[in-house]
mmCIF file of C-alpha atoms in Angstrom:
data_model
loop_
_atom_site.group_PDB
_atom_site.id
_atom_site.type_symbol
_atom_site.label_atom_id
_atom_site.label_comp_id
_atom_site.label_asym_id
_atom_site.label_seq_id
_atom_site.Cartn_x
_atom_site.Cartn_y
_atom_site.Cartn_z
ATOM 1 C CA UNK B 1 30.197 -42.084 77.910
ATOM 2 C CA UNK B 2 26.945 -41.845 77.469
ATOM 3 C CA UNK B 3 24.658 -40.559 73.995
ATOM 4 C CA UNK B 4 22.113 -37.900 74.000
ATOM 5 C CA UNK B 5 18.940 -38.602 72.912
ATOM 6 C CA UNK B 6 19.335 -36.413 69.881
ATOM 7 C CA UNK B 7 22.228 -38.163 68.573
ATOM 8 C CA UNK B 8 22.442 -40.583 66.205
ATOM 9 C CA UNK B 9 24.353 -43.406 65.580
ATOM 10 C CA UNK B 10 25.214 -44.076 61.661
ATOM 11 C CA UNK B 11 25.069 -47.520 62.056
ATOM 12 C CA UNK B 12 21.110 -47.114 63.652
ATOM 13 C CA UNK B 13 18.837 -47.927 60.804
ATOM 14 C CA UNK B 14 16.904 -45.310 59.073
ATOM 15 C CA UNK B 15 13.199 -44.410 60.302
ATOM 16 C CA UNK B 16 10.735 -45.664 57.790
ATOM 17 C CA UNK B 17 9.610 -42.362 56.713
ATOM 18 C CA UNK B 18 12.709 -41.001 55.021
ATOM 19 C CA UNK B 19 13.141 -45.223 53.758
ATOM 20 C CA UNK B 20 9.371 -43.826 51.797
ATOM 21 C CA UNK B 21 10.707 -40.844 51.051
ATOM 22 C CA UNK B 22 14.128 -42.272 49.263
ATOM 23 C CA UNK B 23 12.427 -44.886 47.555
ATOM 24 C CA UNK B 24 9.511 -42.333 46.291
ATOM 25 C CA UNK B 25 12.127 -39.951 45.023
ATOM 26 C CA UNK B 26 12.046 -36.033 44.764
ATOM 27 C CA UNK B 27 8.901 -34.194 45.466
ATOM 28 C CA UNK B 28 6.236 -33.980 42.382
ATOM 29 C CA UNK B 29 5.768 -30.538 41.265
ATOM 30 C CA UNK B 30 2.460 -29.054 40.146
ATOM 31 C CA UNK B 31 2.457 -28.858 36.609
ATOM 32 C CA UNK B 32 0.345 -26.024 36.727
ATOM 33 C CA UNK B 33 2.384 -23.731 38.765
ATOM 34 C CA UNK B 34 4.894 -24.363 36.410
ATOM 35 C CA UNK B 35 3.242 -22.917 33.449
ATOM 36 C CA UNK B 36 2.050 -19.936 35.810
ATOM 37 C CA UNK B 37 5.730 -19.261 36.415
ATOM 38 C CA UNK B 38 6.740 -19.507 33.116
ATOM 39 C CA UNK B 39 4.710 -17.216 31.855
ATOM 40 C CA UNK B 40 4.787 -14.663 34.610
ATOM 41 C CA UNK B 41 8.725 -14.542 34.272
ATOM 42 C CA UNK B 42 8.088 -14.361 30.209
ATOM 43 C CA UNK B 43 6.331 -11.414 30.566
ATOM 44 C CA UNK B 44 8.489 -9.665 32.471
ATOM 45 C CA UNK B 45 11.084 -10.140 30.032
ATOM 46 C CA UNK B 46 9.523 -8.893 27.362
ATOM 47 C CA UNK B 47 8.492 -5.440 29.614
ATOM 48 C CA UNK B 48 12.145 -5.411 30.015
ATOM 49 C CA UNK B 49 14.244 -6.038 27.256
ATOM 50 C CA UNK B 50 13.908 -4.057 23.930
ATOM 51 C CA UNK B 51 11.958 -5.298 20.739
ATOM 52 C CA UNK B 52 11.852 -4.235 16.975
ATOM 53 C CA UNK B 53 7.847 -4.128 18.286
ATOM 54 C CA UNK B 54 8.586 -1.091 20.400
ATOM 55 C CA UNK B 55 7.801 2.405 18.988
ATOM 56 C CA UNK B 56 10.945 4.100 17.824
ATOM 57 C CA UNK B 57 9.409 7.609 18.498
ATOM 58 C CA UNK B 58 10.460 9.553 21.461
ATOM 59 C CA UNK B 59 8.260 12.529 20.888
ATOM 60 C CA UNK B 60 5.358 13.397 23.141
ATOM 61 C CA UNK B 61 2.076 12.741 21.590
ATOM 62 C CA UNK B 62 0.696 16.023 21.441
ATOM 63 C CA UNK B 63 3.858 16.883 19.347
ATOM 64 C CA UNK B 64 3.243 14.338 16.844
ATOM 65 C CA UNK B 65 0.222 15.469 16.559
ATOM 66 C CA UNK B 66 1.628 19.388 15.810
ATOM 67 C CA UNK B 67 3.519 17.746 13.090
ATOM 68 C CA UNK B 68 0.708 15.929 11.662
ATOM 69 C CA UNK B 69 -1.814 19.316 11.595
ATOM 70 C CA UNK B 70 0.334 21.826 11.178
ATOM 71 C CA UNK B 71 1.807 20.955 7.787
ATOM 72 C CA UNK B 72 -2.043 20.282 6.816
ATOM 73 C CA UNK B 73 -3.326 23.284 7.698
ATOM 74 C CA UNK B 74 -0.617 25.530 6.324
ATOM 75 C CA UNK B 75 -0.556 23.529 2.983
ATOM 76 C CA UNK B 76 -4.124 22.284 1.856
ATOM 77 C CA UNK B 77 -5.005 26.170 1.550
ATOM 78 C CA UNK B 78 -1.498 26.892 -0.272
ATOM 79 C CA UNK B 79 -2.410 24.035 -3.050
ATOM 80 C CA UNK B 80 -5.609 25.561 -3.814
ATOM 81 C CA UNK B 81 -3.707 28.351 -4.902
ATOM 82 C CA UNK B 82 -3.570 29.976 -8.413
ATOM 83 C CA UNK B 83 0.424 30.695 -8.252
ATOM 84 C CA UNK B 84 2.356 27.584 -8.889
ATOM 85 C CA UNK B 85 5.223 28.540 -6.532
ATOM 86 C CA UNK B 86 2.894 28.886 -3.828
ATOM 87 C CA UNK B 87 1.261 25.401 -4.980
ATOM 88 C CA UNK B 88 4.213 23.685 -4.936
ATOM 89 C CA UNK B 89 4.774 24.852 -1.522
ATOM 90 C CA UNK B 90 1.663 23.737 -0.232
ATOM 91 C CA UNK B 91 1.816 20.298 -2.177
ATOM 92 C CA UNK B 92 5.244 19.920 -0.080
ATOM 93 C CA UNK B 93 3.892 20.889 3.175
ATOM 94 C CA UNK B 94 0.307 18.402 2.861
ATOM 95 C CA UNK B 95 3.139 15.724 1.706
ATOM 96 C CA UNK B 96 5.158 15.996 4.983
ATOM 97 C CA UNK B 97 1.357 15.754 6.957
ATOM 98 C CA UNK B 98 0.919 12.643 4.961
ATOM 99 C CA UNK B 99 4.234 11.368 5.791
ATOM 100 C CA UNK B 100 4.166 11.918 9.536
ATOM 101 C CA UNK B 101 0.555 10.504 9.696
ATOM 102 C CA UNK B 102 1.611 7.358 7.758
ATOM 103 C CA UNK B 103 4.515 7.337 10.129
ATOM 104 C CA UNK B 104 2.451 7.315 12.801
ATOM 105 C CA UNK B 105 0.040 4.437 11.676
ATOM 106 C CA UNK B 106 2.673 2.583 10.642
ATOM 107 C CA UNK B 107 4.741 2.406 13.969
ATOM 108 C CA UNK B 108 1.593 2.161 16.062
ATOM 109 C CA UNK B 109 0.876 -1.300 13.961
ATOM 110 C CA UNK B 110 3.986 -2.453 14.434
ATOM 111 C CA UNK B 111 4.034 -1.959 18.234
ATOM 112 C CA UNK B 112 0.738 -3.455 18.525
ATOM 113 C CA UNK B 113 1.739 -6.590 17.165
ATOM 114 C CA UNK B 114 0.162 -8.655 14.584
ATOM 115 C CA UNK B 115 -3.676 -7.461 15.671
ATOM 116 C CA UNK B 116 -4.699 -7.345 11.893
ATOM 117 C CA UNK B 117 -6.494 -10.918 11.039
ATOM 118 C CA UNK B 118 -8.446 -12.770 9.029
ATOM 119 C CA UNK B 119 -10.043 -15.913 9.901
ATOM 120 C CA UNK B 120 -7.306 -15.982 11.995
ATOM 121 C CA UNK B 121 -4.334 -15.755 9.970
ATOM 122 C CA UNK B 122 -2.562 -12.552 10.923
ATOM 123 C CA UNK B 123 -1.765 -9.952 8.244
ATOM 124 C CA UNK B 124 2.161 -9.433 8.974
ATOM 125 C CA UNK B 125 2.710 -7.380 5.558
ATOM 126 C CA UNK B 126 0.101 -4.420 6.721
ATOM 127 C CA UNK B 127 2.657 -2.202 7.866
ATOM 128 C CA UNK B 128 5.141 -2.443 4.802
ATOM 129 C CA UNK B 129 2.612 -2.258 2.061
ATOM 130 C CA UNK B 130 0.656 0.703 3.711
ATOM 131 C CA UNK B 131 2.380 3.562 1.988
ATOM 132 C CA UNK B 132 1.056 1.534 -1.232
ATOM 133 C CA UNK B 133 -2.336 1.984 0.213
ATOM 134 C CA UNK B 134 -2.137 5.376 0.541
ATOM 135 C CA UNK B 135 -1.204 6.042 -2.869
ATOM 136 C CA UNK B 136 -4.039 4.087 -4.232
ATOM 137 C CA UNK B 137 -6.439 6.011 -1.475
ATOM 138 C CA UNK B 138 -5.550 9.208 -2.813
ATOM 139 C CA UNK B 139 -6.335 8.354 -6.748
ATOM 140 C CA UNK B 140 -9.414 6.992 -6.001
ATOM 141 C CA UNK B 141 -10.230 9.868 -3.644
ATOM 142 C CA UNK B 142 -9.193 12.017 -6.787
ATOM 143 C CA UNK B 143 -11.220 9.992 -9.080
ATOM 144 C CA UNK B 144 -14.035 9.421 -6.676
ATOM 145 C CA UNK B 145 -16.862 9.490 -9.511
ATOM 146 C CA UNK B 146 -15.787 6.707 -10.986
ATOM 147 C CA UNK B 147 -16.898 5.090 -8.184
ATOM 148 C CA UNK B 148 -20.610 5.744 -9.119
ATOM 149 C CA UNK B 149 -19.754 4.986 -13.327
ATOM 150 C CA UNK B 150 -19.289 8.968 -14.143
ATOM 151 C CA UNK B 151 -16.454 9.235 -16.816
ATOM 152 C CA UNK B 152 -14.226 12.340 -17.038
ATOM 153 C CA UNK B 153 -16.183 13.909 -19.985
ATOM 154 C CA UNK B 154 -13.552 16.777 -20.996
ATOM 155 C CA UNK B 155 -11.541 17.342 -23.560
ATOM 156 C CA UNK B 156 -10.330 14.101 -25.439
ATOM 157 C CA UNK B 157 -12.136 11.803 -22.850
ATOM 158 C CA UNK B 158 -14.963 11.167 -25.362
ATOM 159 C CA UNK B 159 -12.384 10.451 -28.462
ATOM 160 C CA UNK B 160 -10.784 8.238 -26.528
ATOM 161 C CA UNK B 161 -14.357 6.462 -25.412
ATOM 162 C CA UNK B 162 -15.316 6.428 -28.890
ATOM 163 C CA UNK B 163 -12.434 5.051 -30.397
ATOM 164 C CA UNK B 164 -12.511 2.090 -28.024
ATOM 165 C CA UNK B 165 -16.226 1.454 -29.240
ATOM 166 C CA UNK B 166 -15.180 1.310 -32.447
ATOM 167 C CA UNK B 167 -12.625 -0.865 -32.619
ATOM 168 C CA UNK B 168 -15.012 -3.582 -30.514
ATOM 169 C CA UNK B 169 -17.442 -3.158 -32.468
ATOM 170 C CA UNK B 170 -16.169 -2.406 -35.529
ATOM 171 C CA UNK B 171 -12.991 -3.592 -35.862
ATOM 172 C CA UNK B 172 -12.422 -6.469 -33.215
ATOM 173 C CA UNK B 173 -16.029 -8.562 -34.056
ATOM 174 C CA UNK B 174 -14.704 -8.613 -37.627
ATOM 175 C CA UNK B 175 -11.432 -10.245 -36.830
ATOM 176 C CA UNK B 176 -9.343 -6.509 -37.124
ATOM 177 C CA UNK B 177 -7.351 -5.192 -35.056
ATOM 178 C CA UNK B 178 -6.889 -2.024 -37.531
ATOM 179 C CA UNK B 179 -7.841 -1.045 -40.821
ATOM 180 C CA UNK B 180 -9.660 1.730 -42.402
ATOM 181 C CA UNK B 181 -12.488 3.459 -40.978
ATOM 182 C CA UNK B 182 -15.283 5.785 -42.577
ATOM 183 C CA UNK B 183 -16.761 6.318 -39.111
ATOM 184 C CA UNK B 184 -15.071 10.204 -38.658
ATOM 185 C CA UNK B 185 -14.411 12.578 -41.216
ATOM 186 C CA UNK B 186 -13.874 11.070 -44.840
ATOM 187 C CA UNK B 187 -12.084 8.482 -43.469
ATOM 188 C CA UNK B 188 -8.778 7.190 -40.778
ATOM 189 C CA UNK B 189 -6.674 4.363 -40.653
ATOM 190 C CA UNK B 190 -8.014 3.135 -37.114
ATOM 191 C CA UNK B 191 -5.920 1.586 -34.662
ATOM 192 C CA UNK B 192 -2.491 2.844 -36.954
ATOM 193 C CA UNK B 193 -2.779 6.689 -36.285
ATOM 194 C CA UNK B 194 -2.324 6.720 -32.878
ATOM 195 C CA UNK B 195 -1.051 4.685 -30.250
ATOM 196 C CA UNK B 196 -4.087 1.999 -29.560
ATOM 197 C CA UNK B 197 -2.881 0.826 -26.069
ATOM 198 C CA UNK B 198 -5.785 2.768 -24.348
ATOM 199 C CA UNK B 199 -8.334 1.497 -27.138
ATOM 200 C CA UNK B 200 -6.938 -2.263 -26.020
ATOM 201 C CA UNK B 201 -7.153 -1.312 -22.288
ATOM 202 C CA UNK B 202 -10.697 0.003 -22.133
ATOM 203 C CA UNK B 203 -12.139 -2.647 -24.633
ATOM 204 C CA UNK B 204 -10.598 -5.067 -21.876
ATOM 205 C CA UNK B 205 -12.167 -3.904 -19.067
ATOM 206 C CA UNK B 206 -15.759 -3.678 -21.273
ATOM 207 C CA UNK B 207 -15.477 -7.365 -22.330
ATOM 208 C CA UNK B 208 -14.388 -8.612 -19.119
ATOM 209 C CA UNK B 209 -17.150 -7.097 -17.190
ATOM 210 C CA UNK B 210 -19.423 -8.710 -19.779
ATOM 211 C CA UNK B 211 -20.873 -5.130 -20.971
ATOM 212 C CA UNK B 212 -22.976 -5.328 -17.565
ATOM 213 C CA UNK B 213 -20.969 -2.046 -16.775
ATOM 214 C CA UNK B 214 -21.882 -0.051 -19.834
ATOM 215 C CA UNK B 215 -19.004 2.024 -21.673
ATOM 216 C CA UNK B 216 -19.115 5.017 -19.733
ATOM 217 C CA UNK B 217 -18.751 3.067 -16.269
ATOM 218 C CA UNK B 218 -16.083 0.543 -18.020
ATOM 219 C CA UNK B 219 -14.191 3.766 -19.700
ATOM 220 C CA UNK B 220 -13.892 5.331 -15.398
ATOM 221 C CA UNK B 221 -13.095 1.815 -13.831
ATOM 222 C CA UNK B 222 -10.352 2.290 -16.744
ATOM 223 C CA UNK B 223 -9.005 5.418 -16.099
ATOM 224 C CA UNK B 224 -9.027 5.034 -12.448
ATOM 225 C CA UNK B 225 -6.978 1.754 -13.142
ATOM 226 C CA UNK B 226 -4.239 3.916 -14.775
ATOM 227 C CA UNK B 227 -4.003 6.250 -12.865
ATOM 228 C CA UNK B 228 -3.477 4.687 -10.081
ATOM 229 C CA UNK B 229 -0.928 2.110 -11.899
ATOM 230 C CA UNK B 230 1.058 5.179 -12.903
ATOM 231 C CA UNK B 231 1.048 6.612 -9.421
ATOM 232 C CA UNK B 232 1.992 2.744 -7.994
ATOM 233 C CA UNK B 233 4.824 2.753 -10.649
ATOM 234 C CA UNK B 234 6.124 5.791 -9.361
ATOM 235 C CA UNK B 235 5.642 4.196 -5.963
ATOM 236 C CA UNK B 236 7.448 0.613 -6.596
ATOM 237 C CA UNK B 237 10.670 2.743 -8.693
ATOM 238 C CA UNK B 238 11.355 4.722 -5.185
ATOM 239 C CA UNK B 239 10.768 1.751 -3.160
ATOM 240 C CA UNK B 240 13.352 -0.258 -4.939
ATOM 241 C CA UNK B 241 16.098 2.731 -5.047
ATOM 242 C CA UNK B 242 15.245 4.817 -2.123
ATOM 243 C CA UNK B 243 13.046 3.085 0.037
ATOM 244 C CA UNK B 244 9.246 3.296 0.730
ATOM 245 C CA UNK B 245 9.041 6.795 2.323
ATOM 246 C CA UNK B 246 10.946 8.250 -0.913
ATOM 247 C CA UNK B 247 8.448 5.948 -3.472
ATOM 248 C CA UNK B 248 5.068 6.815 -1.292
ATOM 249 C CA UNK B 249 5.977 10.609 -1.906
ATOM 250 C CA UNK B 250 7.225 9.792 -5.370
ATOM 251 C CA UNK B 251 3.691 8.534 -6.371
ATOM 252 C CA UNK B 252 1.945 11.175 -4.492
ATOM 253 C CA UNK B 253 3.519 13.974 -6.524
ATOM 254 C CA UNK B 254 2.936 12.270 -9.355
ATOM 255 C CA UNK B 255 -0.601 12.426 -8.356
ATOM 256 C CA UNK B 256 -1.123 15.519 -6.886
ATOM 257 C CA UNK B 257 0.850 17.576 -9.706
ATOM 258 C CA UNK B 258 -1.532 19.973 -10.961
ATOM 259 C CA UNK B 259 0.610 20.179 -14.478
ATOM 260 C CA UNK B 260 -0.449 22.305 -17.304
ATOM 261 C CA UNK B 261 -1.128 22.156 -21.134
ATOM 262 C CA UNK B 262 1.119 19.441 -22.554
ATOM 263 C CA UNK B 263 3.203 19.396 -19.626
ATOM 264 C CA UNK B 264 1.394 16.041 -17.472
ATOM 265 C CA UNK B 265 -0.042 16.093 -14.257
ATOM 266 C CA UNK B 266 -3.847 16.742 -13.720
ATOM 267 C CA UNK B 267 -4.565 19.787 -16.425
ATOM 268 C CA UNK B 268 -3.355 17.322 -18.906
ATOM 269 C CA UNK B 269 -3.690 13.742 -17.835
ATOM 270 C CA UNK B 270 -7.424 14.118 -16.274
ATOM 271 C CA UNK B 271 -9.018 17.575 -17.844
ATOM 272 C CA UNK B 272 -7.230 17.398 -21.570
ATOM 273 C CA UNK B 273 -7.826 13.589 -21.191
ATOM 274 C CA UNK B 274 -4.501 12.914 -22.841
ATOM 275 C CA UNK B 275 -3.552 9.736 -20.376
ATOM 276 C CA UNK B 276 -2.290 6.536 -22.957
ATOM 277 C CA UNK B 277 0.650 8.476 -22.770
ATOM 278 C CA UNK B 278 0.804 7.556 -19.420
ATOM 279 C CA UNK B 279 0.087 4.054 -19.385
ATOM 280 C CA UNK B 280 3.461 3.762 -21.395
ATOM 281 C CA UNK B 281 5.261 5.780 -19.187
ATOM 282 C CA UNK B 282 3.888 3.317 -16.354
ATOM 283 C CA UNK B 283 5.177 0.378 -17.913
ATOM 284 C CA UNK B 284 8.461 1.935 -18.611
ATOM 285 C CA UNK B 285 8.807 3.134 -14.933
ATOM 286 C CA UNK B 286 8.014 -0.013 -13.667
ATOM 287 C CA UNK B 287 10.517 -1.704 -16.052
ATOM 288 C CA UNK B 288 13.465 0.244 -14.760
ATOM 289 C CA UNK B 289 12.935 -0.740 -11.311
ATOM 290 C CA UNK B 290 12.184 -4.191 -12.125
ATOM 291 C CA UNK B 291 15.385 -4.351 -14.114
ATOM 292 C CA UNK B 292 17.223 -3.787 -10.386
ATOM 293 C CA UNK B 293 16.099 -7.063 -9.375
ATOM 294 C CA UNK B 294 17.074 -8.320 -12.690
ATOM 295 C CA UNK B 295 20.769 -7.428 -12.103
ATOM 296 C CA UNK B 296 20.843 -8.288 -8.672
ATOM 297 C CA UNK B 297 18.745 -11.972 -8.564
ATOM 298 C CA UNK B 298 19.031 -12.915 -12.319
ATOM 299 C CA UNK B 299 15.796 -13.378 -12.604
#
């Protein structure tokens, strides 16, 4: 019997070439095709399977942007109005603008990733604390003249100025904090006949600033401040019971209430001037839903 030439006897030693190629071991890969590959097959996943990065809205864009004008246009007209019912109305429907256009911000950060940076360290909290934003955007759009150091000058604005005057330079460079006063009238006990939390607030924000600011420009960075602290209040209380659609819309009422004579909102808080009021009613809003995470943490 004779053997092809093709066949091979397993007792024939091994040509030298596979010997090299068993004693060299498997083939070396390219290290960089590896990374190439990794990352291609990476990014496929990620077009494939679903992330919390993803927008969660399934209407067209043209219809989010219906829902975003409409409401405007319909409402901004309707607040300007004289009749409170229709005012509250229109209040309602420039609300529910707000809230899709916040919406819409909101989710289009999200789905863009973390593109917010500085120095690069990405700003991951953007999204969350926008609503926040807002409501401080919308006080000092109300309050925009405080920007340039103009002071509300209606009403009790100018008591409340003066008072704060007086007690720094009356009262507080003599060591008082209250006492008796010839400076109105035949006489008041200062600092005793009325609440003096305001006097305290805008004498802080004067001695802080060094005086460089003046009185008037210390007395609107002070107003804005409660304002705004009030409306945040409002904000922080929904947040931590209803979540931060319900407290973004809770502080925007509070802001955009246009109120009436001894009734809050804006005819009484910002033209009567009567706002320490509402620095207490800030603290004590705040305090409720701080008291949650009391209860719940212990601390």
């Amino acid at each position: 019997m004779t053997r092809e030439p093709n066949d091979k006897d397993p007792k024939d030693p091994k040509p030298s070439d596979e010997v090299e190629a068993e004693l060299e071991g498997p083939p070396r890969r390219d290290p960089t095709v590896e990374i190439e590959h990794a990352a291609r097959a990476s990014a496929s996943a990620a077009d494939v399977a679903p992330t919390d990065l993803q927008p969660t809205l399934t209407l067209p864009l043209w219809q989010r942007i219906v829902a975003m004008v409409a409401p405007a246009a319909l409402g901004i007209p309707l607040v300007l109005s004289k009749t409170y019912a229709l005012h509250v109305v229109g209040l309602g429907l420039a609300l529910l603008a707000g809230y899709a256009l916040v919406r819409e911000v909101s989710t289009g950060l999200r789905a863009a990733g973390p593109v917010w940076s500085i120095r690069g360290r990405d700003i991951k909290w953007l999204p969350s604390a926008l609503p926040a934003f807002v409501v401080f955007a919308v006080a000092a759009g109300l309050l925009w003249p405080t920007f340039i150091g103009q002071m509300p000058q209606s009403q009790d604005h100018p008591v409340h100025l003066t008072r704060a005057w007086h007690f720094v330079t009356q009262q507080l460079s003599h060591g008082q904090l209250s006492g008796w006063s010839d400076l109105w009238f035949a006489g008041w006990p200062a600092g005793e006949d009325y609440p003096p939390g305001g006097d305290y607030w805008i004498s802080a924000v004067y001695l802080v600033t060094f005086g460089l600011l003046g009185w008037e420009a210390a007395y609107a960075v002070a107003f804005l401040g409660v304002l705004a602290a009030c409306g945040l209040a409002c904000y922080h209380f929904g947040r931590t019971y209803f979540g931060r659609t319900a407290g973004m819309l809770a502080g925007l009422f509070f802001l955009l209430d246009r109120g009436y004579y001894r009734e809050g909102g804006w005819n009484y808080t910002v033209w009567w001037g009567v706002w320490p009021q509402i620095l207490s009613t800030a603290f004590t809003i705040l305090s409720f839903s701080t008291l949650d995470r009391v209860l719940r943490r212990g601390r």
